[in-house]
Short mmCIF file of C-alpha atoms and ligand atoms in Angstrom, two decimals:
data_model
loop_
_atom_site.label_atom_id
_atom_site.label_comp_id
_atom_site.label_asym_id
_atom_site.label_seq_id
_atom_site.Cartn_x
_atom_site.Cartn_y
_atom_site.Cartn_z
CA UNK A 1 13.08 94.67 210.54
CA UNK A 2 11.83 94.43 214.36
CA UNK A 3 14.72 97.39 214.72
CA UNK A 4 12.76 99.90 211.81
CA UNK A 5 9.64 98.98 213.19
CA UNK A 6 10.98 99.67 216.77
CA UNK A 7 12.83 103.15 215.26
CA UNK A 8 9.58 103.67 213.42
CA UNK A 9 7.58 103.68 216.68
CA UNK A 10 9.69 105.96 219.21
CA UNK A 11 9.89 108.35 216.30
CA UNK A 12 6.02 108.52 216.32
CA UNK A 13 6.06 108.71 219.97
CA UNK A 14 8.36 111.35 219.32
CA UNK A 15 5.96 113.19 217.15
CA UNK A 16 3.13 111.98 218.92
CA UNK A 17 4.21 113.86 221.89
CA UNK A 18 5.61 116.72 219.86
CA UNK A 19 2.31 117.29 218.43
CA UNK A 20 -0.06 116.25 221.02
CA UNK A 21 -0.03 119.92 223.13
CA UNK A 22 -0.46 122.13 219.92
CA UNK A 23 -3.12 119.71 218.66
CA UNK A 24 -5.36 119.93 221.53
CA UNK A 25 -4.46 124.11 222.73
CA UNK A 26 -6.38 126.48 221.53
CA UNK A 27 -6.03 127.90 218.19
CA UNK A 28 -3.98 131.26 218.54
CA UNK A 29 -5.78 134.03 219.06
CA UNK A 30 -5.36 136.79 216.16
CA UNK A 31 -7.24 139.26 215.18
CA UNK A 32 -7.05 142.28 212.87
CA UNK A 33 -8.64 145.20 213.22
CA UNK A 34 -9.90 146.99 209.53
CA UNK A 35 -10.96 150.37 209.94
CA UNK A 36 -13.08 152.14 207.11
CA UNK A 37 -9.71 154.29 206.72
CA UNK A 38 -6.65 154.13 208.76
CA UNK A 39 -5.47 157.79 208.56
CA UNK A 40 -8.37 159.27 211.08
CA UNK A 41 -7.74 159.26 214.74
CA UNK A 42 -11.13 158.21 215.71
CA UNK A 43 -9.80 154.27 214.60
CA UNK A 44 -6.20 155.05 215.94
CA UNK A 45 -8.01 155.81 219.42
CA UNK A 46 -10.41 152.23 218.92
CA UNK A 47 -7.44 150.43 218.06
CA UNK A 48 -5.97 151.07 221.43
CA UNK A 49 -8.89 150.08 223.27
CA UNK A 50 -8.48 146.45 221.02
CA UNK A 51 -4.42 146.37 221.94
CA UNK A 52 -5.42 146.44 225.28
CA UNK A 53 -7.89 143.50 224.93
CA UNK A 54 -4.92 141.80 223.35
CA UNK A 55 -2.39 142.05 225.83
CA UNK A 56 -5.12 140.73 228.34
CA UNK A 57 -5.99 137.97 226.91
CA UNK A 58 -2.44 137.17 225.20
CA UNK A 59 -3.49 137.44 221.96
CA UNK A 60 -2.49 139.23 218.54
CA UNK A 61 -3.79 142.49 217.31
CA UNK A 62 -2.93 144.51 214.25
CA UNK A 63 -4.75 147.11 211.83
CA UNK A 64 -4.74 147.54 208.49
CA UNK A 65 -7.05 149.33 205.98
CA UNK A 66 -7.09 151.81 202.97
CA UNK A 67 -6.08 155.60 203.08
CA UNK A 68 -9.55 156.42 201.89
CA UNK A 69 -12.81 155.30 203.12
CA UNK A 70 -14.64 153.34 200.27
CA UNK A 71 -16.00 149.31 200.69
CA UNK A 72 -13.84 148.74 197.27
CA UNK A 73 -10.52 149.47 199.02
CA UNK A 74 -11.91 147.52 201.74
CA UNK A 75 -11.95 144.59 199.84
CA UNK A 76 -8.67 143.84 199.13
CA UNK A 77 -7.52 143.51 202.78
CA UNK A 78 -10.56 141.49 203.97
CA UNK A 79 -9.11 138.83 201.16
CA UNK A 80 -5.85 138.96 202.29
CA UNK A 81 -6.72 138.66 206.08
CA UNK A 82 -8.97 135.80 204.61
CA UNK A 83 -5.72 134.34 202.80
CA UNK A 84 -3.73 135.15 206.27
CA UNK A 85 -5.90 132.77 207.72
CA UNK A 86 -6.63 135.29 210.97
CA UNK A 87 -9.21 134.24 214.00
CA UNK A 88 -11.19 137.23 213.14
CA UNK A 89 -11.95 139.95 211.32
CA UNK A 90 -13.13 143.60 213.58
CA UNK A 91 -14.64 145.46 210.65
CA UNK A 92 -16.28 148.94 210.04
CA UNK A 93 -18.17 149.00 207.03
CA UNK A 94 -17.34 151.85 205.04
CA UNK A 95 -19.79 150.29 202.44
CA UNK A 96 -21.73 147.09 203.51
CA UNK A 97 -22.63 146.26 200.32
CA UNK A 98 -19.62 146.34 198.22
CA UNK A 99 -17.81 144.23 201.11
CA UNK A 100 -20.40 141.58 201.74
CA UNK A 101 -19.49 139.06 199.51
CA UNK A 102 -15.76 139.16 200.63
CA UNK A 103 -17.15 139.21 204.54
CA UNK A 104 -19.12 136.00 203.71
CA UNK A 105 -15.98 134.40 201.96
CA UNK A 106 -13.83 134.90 205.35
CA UNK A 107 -17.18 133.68 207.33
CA UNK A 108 -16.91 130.70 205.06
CA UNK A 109 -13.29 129.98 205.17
CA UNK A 110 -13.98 129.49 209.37
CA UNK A 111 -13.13 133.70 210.13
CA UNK A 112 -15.29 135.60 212.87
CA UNK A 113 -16.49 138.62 211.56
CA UNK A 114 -17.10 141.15 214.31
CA UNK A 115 -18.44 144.41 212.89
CA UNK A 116 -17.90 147.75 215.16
CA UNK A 117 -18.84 151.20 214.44
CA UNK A 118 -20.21 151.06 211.17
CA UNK A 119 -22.40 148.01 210.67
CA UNK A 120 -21.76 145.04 207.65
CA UNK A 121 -24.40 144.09 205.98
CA UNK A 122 -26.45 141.28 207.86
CA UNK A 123 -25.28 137.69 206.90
CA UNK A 124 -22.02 139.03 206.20
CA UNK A 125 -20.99 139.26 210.52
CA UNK A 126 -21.40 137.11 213.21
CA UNK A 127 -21.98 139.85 215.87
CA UNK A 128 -21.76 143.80 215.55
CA UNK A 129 -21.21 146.04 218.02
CA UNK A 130 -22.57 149.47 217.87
CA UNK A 131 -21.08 152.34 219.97
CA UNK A 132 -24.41 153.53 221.20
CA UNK A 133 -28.23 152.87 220.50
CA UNK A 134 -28.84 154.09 217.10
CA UNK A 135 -32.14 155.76 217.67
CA UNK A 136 -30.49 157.48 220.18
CA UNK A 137 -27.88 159.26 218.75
CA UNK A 138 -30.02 160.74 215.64
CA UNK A 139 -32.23 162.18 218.21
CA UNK A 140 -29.44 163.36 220.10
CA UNK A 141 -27.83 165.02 217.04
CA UNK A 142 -31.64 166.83 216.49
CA UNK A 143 -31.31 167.36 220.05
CA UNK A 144 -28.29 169.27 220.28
CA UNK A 145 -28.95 171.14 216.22
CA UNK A 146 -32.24 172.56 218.62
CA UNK A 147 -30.59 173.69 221.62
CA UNK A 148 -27.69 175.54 219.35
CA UNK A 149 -30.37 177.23 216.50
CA UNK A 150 -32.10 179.99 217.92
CA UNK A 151 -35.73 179.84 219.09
CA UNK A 152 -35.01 175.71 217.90
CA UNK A 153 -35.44 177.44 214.26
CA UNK A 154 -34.32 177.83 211.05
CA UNK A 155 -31.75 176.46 207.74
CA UNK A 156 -29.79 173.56 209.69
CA UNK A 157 -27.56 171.20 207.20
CA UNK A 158 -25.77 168.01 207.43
CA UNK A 159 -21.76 167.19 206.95
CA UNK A 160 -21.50 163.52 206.60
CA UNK A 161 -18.85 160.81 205.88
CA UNK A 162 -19.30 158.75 202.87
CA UNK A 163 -22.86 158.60 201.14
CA UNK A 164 -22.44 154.87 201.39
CA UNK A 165 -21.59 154.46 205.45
CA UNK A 166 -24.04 152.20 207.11
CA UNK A 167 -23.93 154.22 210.51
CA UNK A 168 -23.83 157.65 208.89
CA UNK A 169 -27.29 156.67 207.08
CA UNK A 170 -28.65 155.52 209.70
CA UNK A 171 -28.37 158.35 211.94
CA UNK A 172 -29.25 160.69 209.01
CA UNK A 173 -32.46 158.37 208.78
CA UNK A 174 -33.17 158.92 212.47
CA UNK A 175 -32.65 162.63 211.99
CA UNK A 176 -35.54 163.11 209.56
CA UNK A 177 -37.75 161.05 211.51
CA UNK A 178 -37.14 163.24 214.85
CA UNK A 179 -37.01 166.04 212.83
CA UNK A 180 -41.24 165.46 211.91
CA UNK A 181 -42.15 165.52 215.58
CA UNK A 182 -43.81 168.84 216.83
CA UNK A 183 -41.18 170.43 219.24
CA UNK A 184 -38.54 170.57 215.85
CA UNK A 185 -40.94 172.09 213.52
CA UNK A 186 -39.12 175.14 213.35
CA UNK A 187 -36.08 173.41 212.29
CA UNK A 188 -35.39 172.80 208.55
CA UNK A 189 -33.33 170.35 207.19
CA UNK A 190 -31.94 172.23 203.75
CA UNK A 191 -29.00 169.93 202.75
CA UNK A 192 -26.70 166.78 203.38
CA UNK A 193 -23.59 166.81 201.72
CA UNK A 194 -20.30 164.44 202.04
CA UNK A 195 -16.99 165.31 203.24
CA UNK A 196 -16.05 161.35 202.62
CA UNK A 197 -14.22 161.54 205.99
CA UNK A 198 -11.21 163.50 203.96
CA UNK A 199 -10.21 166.91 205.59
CA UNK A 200 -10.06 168.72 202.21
CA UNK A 201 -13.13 167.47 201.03
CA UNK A 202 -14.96 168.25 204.33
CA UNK A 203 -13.61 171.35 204.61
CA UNK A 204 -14.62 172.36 201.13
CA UNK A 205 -18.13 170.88 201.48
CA UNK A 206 -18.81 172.55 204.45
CA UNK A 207 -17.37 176.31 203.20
CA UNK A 208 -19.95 175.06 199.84
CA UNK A 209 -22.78 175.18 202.63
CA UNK A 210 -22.21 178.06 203.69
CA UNK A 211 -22.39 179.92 200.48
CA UNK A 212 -25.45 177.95 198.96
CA UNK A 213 -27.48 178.70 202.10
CA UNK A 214 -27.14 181.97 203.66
CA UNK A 215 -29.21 181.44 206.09
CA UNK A 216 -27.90 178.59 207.89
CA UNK A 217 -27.94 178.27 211.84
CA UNK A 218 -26.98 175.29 212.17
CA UNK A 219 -24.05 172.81 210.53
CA UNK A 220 -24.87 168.79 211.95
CA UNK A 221 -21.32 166.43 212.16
CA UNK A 222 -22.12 163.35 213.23
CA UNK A 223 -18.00 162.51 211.83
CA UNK A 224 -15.26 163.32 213.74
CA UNK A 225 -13.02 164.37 210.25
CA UNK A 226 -16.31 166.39 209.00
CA UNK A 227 -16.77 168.46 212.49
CA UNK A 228 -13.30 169.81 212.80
CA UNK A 229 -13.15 170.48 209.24
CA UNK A 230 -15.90 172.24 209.31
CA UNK A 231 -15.14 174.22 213.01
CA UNK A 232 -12.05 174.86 211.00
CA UNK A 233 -13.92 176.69 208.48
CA UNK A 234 -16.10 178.45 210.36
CA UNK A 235 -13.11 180.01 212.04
CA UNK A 236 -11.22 181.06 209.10
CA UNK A 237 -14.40 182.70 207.44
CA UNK A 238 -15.40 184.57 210.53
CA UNK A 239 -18.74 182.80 210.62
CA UNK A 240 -18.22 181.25 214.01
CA UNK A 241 -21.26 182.73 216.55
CA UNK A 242 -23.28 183.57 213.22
CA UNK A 243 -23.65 179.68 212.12
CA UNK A 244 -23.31 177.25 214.58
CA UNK A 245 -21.72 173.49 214.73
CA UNK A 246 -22.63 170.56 216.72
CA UNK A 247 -22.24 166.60 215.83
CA UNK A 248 -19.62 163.59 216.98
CA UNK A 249 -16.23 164.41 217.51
CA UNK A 250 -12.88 163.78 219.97
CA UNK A 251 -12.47 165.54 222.55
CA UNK A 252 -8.83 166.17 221.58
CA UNK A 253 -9.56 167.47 217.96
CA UNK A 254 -12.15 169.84 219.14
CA UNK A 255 -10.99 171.18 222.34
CA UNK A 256 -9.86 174.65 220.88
CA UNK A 257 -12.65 175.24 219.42
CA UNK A 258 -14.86 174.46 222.28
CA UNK A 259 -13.07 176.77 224.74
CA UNK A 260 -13.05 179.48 222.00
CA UNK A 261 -16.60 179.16 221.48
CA UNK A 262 -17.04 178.35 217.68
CA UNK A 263 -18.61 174.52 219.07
CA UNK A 264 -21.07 175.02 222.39
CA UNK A 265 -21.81 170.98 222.52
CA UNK A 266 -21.13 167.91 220.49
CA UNK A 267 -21.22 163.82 221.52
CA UNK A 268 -19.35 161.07 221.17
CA UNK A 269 -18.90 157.83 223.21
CA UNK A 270 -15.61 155.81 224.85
CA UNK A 271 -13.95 154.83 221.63
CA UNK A 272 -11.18 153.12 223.20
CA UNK A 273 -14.14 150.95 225.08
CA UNK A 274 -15.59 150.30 221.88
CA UNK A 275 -11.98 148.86 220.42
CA UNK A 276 -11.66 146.83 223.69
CA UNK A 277 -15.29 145.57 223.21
CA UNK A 278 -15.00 144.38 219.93
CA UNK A 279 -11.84 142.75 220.65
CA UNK A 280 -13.73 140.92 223.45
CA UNK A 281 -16.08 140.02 221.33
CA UNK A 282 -13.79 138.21 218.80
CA UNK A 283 -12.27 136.49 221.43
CA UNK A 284 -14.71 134.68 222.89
CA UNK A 285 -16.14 133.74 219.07
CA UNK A 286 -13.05 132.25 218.22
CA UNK A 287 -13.19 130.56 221.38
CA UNK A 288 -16.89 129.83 221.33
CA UNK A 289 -17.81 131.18 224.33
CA UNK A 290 -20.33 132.92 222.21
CA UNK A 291 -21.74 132.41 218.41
CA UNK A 292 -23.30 135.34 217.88
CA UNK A 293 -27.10 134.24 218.65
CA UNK A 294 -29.92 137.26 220.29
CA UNK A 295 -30.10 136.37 223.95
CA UNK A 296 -26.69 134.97 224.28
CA UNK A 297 -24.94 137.10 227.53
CA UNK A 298 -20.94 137.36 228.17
CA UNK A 299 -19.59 139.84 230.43
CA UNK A 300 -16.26 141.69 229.55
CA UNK A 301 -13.48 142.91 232.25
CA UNK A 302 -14.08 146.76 233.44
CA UNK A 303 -17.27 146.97 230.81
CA UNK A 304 -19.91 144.63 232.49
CA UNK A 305 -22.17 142.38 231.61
CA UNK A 306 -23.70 142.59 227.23
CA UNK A 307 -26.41 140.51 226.16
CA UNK A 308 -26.26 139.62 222.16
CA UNK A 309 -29.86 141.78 221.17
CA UNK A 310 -31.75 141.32 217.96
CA UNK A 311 -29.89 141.03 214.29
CA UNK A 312 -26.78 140.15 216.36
CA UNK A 313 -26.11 143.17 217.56
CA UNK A 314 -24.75 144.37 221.37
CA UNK A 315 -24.41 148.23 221.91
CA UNK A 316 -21.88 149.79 224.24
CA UNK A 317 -23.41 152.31 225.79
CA UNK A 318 -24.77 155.94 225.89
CA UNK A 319 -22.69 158.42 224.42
CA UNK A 320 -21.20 161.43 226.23
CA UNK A 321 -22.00 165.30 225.66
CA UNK A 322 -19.00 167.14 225.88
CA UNK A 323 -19.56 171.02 226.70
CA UNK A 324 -16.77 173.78 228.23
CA UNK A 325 -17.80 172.60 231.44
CA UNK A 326 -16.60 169.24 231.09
CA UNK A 327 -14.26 168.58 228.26
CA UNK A 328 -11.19 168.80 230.08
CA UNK A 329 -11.73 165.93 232.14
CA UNK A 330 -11.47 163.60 228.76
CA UNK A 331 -8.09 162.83 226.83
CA UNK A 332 -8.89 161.32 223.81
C1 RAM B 1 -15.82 159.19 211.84
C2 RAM B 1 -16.30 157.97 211.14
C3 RAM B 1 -16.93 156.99 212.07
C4 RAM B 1 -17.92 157.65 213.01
C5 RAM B 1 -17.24 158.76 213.76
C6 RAM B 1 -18.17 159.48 214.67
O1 RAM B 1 -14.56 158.99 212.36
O2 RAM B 1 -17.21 158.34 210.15
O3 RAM B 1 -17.58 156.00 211.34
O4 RAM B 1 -18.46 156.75 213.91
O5 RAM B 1 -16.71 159.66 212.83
#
């Protein structure tokens, strides 16, 4: 008896010791990355910026997402990273609504929701971060749709993403509202159609634009898929110089068309930064380091110093205009 009691023991000090370190460490840090669509190169280049975070910090990243960009084949991953039990969740909304209940499902089950690029519906992340100010990059897209019309005049159009993209709608939003002030009265918004971030579609959307409004100067991208669609159509149908394209795009996809003229000027921001950020982010969630409240302050590696601003959100910085004069000095 004294001999199974004494066996007993030293095999629970056994355990006991066995168990102690992984009871008390941290929990492991994992986090997936789920793009609106994993097929465009704008998330390939974020996902290296949050790979990088990883091997900093020692922790876990993979991506996963759907082929096309729509909230309802969002859904299925964010309940199976849910299932997988991950630290945290980076997500771009491709539709904030349709995902929100599964968002708030991983929230409940203990998973940090991190939003990036295209914003979750609020309650349904913990923090989001946005590339750049929002405000900010409507009016710049105005700005630039002036400087390329003549005289800051005439038929200009917008090539969006998905009709259901919380960042797309927002800047589309801002772009109406700049578009009332005095100095763009000679600009006319005529359309918005949706390439739903699919070449084919964008490409076919933007050669529809051209032939429902003759008189178009200008063609607004503010998605990277939708702007080099649509420089690639303005190329094939000879109507590069006579209708002009600005909007967000990589450097990389659009370089050609820069040097060759067909694109004078178009934005975007450091979208590896903004895949390290977020990474960051989810980190120091899962760690606790932050929780996601307005006025909370961190400071990432190489980035600086963030403070958490109102509706949870922290904004990486000013985007970039890219121009002939300066494109080559970015590889992305
Ligand atoms: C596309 C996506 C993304 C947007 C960029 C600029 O890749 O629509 O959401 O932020 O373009």
């Amino acid at each position: 008896m004294r001999r199974s009691l004494s066996i007993a023991l030293a095999l629970v000090a056994v355990l006991g010791v066995g168990l102690a370190p992984s009871a008390s460490a941290q929990p492991a840090l994992n986090v997936a990355f789920l793009p609106k669509q994993v097929n465009n190169p704008y998330f390939d280049v974020a996902a290296k910026g949050g790979m990088r975070a990883a091997g900093e910090l020692g922790g876990q990243f993979k991506q996963v997402g759907p082929s096309e960009a729509t909230g309802a084949a969002q859904v299925p991953f964010i309940q199976d990273l849910t299932t997988q039990n991950v630290g945290a969740i980076v997500v771009s909304a491709a539709d904030p609504d349709a995902i929100a209940p599964a968002l708030k499902a991983a929230r409940q089950a203990g998973i940090k929701v991190v939003g990036y690029d295209s914003s979750p519906a609020e309650g349904a992340y913990d923090v989001f971060v946005n590339q750049a100010d929002t405000q900010g990059i409507g009016q710049g897209l105005v700005q630039m749709a002036c400087d390329e019309a003549p005289n800051c005049a005439g038929d200009i159009a917008v090539l969006s993403a998905t009709s259901t993209a919380t960042n797309q709608n927002a800047w589309i939003d801002v772009m109406k509202q700049t578009l009332m002030q005095p100095q763009y009265a000679g600009l006319n918004l005529v359309d918005v159609v949706y390439g739903n971030d699919d070449d084919q579609t964008s490409q076919q959307q933007a050669q529809a634009l051209l032939q429902s409004h003759p008189n178009l100067q200008v063609i607004v991208s503010p998605t990277t898929v939708g702007i080099a669609a649509a420089a690639k159509v303005l190329e094939d149908t000879g109507s590069a110089g006579t209708v002009q394209l600005t909007g967000l795009g990589t450097p990389n996809s659009l370089r050609a068309y820069v040097k060759d003229g067909t694109i004078k000027e178009f934005a975007l921001w450091n979208v590896e930064n903004l895949g390290y950020l977020a990474y960051y982010v989810a980190a120091k969630l899962i760690s606790g380091d932050i929780k996601g409240n307005p006025g909370e302050t961190f400071s990432v590696p190489t980035l600086g110093d963030y403070t958490i601003g109102e509706n949870s959100v922290v904004v990486l910085g000013p985007p970039q205009v890219f121009t002939a004069d300066n494109i080559d000095q970015f590889n992305f």
